[in-house]
mmCIF file of C-alpha atoms in Angstrom:
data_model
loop_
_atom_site.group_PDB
_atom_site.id
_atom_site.type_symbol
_atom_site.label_atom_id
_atom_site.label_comp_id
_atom_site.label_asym_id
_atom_site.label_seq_id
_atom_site.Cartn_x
_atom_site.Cartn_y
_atom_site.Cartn_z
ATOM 1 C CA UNK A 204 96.995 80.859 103.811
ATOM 2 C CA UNK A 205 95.467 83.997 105.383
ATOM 3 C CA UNK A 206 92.230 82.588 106.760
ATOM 4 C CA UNK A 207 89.652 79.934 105.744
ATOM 5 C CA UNK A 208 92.131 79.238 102.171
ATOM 6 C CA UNK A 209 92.363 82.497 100.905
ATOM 7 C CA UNK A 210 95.922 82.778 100.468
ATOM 8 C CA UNK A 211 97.612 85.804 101.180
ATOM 9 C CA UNK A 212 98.047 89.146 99.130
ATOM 10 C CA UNK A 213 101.650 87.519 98.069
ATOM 11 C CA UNK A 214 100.557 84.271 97.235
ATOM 12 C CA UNK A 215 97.356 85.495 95.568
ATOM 13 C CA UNK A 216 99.585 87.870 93.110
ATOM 14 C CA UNK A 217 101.638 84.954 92.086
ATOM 15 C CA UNK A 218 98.409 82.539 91.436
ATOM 16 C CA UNK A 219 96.830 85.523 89.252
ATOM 17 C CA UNK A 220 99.580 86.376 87.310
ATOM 18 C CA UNK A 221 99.791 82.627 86.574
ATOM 19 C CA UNK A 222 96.417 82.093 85.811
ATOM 20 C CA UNK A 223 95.268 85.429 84.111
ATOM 21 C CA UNK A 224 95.335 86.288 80.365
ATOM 22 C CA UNK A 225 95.311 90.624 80.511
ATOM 23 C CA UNK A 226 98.046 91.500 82.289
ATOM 24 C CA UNK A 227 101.635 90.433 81.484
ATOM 25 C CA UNK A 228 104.239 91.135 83.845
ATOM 26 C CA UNK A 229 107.730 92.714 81.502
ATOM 27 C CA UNK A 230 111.036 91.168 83.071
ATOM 28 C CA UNK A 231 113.615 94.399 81.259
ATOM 29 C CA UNK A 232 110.726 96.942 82.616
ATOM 30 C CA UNK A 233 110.788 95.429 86.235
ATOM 31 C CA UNK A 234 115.071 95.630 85.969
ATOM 32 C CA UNK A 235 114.365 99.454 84.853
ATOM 33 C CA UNK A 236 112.242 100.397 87.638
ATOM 34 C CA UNK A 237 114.664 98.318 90.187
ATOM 35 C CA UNK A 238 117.527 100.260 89.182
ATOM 36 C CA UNK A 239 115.352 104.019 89.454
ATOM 37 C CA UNK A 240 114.340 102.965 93.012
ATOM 38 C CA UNK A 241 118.094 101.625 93.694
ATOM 39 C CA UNK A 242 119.053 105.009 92.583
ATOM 40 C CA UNK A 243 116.528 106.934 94.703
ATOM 41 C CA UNK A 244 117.579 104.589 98.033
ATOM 42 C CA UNK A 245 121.315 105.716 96.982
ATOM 43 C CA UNK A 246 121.025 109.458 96.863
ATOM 44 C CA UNK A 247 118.536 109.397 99.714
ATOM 45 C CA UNK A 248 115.496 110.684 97.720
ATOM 46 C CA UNK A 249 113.323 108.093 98.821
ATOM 47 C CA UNK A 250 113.493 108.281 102.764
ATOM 48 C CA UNK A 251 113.414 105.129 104.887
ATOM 49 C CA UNK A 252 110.559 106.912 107.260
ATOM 50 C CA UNK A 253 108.166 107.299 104.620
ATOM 51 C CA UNK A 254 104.538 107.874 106.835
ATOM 52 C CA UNK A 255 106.657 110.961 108.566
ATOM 53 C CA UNK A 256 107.259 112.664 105.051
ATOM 54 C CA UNK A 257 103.794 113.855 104.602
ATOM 55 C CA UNK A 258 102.937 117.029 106.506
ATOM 56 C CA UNK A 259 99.379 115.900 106.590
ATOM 57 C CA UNK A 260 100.250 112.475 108.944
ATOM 58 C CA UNK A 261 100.807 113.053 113.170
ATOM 59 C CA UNK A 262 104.245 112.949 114.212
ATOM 60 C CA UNK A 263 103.644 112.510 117.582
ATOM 61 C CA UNK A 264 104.355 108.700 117.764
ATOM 62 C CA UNK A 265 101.879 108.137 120.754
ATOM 63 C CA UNK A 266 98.429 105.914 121.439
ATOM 64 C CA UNK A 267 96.616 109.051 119.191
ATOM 65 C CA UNK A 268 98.974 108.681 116.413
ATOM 66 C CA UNK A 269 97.684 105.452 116.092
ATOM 67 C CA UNK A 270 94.297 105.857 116.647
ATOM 68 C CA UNK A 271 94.484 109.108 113.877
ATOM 69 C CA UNK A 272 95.916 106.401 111.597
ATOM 70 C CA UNK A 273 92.956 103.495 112.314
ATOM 71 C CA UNK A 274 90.694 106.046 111.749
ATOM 72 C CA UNK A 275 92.239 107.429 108.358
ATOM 73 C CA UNK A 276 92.781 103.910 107.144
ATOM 74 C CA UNK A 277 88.994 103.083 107.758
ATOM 75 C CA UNK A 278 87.712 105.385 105.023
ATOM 76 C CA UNK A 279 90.997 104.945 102.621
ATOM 77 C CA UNK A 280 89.021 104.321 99.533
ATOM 78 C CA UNK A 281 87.774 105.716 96.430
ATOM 79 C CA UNK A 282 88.613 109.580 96.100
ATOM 80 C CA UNK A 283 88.230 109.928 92.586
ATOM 81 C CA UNK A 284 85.239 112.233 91.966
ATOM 82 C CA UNK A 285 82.334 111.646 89.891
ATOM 83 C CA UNK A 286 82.481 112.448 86.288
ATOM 84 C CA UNK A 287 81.699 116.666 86.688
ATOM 85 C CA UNK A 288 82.136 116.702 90.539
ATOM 86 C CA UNK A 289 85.255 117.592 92.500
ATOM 87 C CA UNK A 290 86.940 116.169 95.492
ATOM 88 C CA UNK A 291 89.396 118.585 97.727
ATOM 89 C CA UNK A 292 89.682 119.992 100.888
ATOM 90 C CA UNK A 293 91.847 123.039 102.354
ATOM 91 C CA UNK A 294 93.479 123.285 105.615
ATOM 92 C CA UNK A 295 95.891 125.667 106.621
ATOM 93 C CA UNK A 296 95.916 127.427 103.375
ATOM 94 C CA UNK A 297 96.764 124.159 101.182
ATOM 95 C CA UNK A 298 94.152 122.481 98.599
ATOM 96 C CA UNK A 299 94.562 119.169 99.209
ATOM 97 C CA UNK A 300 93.086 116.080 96.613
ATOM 98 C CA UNK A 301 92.654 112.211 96.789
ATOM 99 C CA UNK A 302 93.765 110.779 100.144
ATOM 100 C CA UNK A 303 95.261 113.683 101.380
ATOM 101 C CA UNK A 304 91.817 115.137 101.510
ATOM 102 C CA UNK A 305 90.290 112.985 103.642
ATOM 103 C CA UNK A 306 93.781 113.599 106.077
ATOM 104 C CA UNK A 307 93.067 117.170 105.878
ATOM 105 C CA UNK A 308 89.412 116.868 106.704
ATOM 106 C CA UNK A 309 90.570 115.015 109.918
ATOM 107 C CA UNK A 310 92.922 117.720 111.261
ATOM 108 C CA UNK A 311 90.264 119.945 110.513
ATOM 109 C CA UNK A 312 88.120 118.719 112.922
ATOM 110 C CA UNK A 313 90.376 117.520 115.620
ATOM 111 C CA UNK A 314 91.096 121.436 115.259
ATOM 112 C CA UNK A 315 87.697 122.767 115.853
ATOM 113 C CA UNK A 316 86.979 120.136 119.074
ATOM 114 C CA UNK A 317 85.493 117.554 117.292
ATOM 115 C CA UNK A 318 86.281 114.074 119.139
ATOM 116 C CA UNK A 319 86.415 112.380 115.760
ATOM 117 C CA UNK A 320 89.404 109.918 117.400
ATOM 118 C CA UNK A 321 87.425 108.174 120.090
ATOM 119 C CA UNK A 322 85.726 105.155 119.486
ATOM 120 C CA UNK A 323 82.164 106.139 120.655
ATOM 121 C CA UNK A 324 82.327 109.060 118.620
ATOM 122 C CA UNK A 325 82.580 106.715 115.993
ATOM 123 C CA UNK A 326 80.140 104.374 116.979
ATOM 124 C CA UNK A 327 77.693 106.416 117.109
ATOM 125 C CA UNK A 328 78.532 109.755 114.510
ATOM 126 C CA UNK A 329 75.873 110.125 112.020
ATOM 127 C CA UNK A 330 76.023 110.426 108.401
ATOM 128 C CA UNK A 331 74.802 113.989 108.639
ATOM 129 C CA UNK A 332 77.902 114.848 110.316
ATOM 130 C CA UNK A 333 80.471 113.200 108.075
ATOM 131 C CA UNK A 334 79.024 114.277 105.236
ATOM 132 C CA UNK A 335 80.084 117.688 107.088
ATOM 133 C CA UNK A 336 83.479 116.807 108.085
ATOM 134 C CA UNK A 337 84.404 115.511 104.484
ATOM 135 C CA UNK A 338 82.418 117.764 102.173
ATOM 136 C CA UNK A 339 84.870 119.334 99.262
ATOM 137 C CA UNK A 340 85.543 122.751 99.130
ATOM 138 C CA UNK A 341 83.871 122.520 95.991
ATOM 139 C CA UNK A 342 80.773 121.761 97.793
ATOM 140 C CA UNK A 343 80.539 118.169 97.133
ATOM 141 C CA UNK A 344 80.127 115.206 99.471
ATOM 142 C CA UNK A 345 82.672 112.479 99.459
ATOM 143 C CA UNK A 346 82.231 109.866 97.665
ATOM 144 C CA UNK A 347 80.714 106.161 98.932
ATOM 145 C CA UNK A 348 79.772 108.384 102.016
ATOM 146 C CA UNK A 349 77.367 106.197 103.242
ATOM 147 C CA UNK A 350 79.552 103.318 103.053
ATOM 148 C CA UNK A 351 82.295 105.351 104.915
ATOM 149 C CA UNK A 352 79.538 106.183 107.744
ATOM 150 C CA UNK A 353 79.315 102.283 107.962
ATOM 151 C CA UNK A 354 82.622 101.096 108.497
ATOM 152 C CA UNK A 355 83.347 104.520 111.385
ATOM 153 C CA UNK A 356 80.295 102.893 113.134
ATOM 154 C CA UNK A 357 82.073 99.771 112.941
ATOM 155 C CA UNK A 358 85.115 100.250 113.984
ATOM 156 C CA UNK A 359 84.087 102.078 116.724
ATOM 157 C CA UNK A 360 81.846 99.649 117.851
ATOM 158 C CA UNK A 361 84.558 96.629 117.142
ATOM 159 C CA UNK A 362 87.044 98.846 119.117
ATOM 160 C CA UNK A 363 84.959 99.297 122.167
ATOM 161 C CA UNK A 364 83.628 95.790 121.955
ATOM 162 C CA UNK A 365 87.097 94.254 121.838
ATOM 163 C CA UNK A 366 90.222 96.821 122.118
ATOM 164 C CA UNK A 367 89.022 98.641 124.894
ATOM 165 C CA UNK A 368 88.244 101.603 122.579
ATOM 166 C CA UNK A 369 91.975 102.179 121.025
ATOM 167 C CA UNK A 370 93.537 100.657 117.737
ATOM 168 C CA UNK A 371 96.738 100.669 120.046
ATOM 169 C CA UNK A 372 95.763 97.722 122.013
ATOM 170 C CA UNK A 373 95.111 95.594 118.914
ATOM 171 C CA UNK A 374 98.366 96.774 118.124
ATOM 172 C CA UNK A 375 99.923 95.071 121.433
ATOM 173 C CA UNK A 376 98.120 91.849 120.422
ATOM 174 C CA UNK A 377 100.421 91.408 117.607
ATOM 175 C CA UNK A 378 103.149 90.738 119.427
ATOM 176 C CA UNK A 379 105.396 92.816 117.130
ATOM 177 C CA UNK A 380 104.065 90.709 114.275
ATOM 178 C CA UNK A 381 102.824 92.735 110.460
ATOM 179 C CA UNK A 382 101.336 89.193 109.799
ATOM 180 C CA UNK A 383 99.442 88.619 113.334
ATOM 181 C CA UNK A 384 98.314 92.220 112.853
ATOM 182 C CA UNK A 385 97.002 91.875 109.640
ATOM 183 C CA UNK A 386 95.358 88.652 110.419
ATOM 184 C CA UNK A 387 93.649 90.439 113.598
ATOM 185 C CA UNK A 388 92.376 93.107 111.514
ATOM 186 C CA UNK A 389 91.160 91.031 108.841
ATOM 187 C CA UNK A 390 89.610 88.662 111.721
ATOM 188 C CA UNK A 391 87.993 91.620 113.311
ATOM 189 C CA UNK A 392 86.640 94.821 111.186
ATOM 190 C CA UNK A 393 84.826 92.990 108.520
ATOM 191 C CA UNK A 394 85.426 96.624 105.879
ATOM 192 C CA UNK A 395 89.002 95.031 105.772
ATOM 193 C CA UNK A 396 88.085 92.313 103.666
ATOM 194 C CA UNK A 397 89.267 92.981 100.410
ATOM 195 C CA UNK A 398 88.682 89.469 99.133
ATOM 196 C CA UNK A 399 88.113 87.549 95.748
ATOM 197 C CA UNK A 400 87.774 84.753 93.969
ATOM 198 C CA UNK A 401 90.074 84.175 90.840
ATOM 199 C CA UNK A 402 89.651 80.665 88.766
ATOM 200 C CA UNK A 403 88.402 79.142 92.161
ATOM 201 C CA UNK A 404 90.469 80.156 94.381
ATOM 202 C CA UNK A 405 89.647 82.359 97.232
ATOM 203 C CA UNK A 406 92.203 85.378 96.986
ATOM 204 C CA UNK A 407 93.343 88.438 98.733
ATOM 205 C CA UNK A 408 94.255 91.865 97.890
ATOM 206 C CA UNK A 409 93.792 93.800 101.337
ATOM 207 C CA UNK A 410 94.885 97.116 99.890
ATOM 208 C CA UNK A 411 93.729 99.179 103.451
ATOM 209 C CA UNK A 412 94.355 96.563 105.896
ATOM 210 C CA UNK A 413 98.505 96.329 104.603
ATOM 211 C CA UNK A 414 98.798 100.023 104.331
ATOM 212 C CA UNK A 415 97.160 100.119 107.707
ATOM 213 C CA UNK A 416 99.980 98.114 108.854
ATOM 214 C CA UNK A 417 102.654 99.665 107.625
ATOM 215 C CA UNK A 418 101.062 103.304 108.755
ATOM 216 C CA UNK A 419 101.106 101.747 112.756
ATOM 217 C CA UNK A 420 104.653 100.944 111.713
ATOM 218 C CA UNK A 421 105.736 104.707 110.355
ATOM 219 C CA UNK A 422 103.958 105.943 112.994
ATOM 220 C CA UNK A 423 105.420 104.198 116.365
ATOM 221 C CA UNK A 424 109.074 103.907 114.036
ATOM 222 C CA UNK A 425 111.403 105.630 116.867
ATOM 223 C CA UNK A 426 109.020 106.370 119.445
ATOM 224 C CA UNK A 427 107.410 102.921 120.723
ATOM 225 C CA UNK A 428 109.214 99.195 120.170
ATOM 226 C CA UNK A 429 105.506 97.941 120.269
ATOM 227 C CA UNK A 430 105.247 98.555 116.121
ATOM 228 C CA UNK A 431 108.822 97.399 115.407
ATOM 229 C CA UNK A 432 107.146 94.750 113.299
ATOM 230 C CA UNK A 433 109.689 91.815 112.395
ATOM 231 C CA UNK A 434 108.039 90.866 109.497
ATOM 232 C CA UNK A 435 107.561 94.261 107.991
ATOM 233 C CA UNK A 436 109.040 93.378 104.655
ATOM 234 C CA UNK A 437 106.649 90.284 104.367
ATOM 235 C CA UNK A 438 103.661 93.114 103.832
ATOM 236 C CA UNK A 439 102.958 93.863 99.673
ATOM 237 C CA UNK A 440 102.852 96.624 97.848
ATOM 238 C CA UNK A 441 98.922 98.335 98.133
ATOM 239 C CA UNK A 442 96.667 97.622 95.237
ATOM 240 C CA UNK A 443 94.711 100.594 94.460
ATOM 241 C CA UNK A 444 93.964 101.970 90.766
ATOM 242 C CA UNK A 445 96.761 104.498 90.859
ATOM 243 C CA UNK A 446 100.113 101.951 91.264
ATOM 244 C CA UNK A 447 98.915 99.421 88.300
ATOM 245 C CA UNK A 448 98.588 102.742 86.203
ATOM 246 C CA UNK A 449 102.427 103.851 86.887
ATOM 247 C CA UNK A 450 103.668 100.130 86.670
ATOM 248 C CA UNK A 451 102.596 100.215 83.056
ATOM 249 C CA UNK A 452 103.956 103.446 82.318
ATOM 250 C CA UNK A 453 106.561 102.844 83.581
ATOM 251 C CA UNK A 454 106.926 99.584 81.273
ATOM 252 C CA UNK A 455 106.776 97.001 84.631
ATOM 253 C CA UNK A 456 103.538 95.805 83.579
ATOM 254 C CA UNK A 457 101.796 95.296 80.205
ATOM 255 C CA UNK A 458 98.705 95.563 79.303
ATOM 256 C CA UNK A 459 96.595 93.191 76.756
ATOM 257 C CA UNK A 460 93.811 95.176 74.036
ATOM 258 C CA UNK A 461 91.621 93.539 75.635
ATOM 259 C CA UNK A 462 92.485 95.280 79.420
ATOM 260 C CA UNK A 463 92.668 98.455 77.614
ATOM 261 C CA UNK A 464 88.811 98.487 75.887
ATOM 262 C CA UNK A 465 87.656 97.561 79.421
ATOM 263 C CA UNK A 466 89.105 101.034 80.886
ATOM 264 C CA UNK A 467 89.731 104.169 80.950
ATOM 265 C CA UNK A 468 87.342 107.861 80.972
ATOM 266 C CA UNK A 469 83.551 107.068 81.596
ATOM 267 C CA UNK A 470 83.904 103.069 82.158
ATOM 268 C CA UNK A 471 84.267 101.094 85.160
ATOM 269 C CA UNK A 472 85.424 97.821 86.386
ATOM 270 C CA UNK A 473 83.583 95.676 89.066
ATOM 271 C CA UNK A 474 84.585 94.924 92.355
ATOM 272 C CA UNK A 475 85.685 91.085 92.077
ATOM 273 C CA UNK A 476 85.503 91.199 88.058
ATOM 274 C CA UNK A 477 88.421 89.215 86.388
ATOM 275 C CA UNK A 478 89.985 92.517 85.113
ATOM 276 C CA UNK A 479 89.931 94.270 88.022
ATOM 277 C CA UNK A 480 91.466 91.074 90.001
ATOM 278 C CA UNK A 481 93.979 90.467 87.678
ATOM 279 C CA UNK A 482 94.794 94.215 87.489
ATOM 280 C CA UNK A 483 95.567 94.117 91.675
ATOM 281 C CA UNK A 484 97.069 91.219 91.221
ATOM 282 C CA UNK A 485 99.816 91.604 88.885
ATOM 283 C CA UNK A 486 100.543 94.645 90.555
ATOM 284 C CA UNK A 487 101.080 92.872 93.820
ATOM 285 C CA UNK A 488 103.160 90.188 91.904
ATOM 286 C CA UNK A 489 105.126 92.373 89.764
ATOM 287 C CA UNK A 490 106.141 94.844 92.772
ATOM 288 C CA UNK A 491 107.666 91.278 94.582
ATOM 289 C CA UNK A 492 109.417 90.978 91.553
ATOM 290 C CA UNK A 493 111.314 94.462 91.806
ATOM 291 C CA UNK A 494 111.846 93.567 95.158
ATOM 292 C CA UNK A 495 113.835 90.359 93.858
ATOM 293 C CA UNK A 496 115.474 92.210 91.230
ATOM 294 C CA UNK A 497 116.772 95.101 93.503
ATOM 295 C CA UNK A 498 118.152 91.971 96.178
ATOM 296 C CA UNK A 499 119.747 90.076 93.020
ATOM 297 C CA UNK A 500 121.428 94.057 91.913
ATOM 298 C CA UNK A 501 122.526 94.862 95.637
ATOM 299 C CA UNK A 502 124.150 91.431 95.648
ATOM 300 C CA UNK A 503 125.561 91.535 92.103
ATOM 301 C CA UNK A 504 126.063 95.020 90.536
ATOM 302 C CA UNK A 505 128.491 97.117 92.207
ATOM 303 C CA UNK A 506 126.943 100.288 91.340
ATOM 304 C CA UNK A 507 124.684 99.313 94.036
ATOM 305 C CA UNK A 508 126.698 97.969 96.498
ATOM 306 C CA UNK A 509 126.008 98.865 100.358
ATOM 307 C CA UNK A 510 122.833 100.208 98.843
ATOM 308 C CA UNK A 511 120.374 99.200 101.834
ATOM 309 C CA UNK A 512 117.396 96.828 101.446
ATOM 310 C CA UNK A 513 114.035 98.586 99.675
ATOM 311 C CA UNK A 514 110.416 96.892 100.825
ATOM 312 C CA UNK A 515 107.950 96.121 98.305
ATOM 313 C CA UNK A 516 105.389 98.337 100.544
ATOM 314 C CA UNK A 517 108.057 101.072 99.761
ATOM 315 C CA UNK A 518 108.074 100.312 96.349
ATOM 316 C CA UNK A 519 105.075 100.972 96.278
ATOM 317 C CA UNK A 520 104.864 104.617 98.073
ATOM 318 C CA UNK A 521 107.959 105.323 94.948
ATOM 319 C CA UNK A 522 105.429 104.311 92.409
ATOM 320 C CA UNK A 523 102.905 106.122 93.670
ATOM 321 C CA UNK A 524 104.562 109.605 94.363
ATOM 322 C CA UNK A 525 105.954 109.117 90.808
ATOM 323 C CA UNK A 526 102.504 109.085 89.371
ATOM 324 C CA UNK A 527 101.950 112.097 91.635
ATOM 325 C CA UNK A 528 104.356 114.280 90.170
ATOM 326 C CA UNK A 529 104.282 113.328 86.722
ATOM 327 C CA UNK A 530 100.454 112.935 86.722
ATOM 328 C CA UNK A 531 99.671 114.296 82.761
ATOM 329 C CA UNK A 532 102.234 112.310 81.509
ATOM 330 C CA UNK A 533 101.128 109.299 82.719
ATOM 331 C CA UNK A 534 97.413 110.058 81.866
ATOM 332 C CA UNK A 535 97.918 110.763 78.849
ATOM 333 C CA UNK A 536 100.113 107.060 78.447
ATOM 334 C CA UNK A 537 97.950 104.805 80.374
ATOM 335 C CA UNK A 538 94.345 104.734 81.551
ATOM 336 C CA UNK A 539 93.338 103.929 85.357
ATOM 337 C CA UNK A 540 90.984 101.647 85.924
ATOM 338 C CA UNK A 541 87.840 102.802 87.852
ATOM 339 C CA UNK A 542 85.993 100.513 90.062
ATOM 340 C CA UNK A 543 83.908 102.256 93.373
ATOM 341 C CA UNK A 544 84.461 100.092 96.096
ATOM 342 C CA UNK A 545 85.326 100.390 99.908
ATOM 343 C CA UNK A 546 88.688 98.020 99.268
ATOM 344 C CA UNK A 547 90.314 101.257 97.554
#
């Protein structure tokens, strides 16, 4: 269990994926996507330091890193744009999109002065000002800004209240623990929650507060033992709209008629529907599953012998940079599911 019976995000894929009806997990498509990530971890094309490979992220491994990263992982939700709007912002001569726009928008004003890393900045920063800080290049505001403006004010004031105003010192807490930090943040910043409730039982998804993790852990990884998380590979993949999508494409999961007439260009799926649950879910549960398959082919196929070990969280950053560079393809395959919500 996480807290008060929810189980965790591992637990609560299994129970979905044993319980749900539009979503079917495909046992050859999970060995094929095993073997392509067993392939990548051989020639070295997915990299072991995976937060350090975007240009976007600090390098600088230091109490700021961290902070950058809290920050960042606060408002890590829901880029898509409105139907006729558009969502990107420019730094150093680069359009960025999605996630990497909000990363961009942060350098930007850490460049020009702005103390948008300290914790009464964020307590008290306005809506008027970051609806400046993330408007598109396009014009456009970000959207769920005002929800964004609510969990900054809350983090800062949860940080100042009870970290001594830096992420780092919740950090320390965990006693070099993924799972006592992700029960801390969970415990503590109440925009973490990403809960449900699927055929009575309370469930969790916790797309931010696992990537959150894992970012603390890519961004101390070399420079400071206090994230060099034991448990690391006991955090899931990150269930946003963008991995389920590329898990079906790329034949992992499968999904029922039914699934598909709920989704797609100009509909949307609620927050806590059964769809949308079972959609996280089975991602979360199927990505645990290529995890098992690519332990069962290191130990048994000798192509992949000495091949190291591959998290599910970095299954998951494959998955998704595969649906990043072959982004028609898969749109024109398989729908994603839309669903505006702080959780992702």
């Amino acid at each position: 269990m996480l807290i008060d019976g929810v189980l965790g995000p591992s637990e609560s894929g299994k129970f979905i994926v044993k319980h749900g009806s539009l979503v079917k997990v495909n046992e050859s498509g999970v060995t094929k996507v095993a073997e392509q990530i067993l392939e990548a971890a051989k020639d070295g094309s997915i990299k072991e330091s995976l937060f350090l490979s975007p240009e976007l992220h600090p390098k600088s491994g230091d109490k700021e890193a961290v902070q950058w990263v809290f920050l960042v992982d606060t408002i890590n939700f829901s880029f898509w744009p409105d139907e006729g709007a558009h969502y990107d912002v420019s730094w150093n001569g680069k359009s960025y999109t999605g996630y990497f726009s909000a990363c961009a928008a942060v350098n930007k004003a850490l460049a020009a002065g702005i103390p948008i890393l300290s914790a009464e900045w964020m307590k008290n920063v306005s809506e008027e000002e970051i609806d400046h800080i993330f408007k598109s290049d396009s014009g456009h505001s970000i959207p769920l800004l005002g929800e964004r403006v609510k969990a900054i004010n809350e983090s800062g004031r949860v940080l100042l209240e009870k970290f001594d105003g830096e992420f780092y010192n919740c950090v320390v807490k965990s006693e070099k623990s993924a799972q006592t930090l992700l029960k801390l943040i969970v415990k503590n910043f109440t925009s973490f929650r990403d809960f449900a409730e699927f055929h009575n039982q309370k469930v969790s998804l916790l797309k931010r507060a696992q990537i959150l993790v894992a970012d603390v852990y890519g961004a101390l990884q070399g420079h400071d033992e206090v994230g060099d998380f034991k448990d690391i590979s006991s955090i899931t993949m990150f269930a946003d709209y963008r991995v389920p999508q590329a898990l079906a494409y790329l034949g992992a999961l499968d999904y029922s008629k039914e699934l598909l007439d709920q989704i797609g260009e100009g509909k949307r799926l609620e927050n806590g529907s059964a769809a949308e649950v079972e959609l996280r879910g089975a991602s979360i549960a199927v990505c645990d599953e290529i995890v098992d398959k690519m332990n069962d082919l290191r130990a048994n196929d000798s192509r992949f012998a000495g091949v190291r070990e591959v998290t599910a969280m970095e299954v998951d950053v494959f998955v998704w940079g595969y649906r990043r560079l072959h982004a028609a393809d898969v749109e024109k395959k398989i729908p994603f599911h839309r669903t505006r919500c702080i959780y992702y």
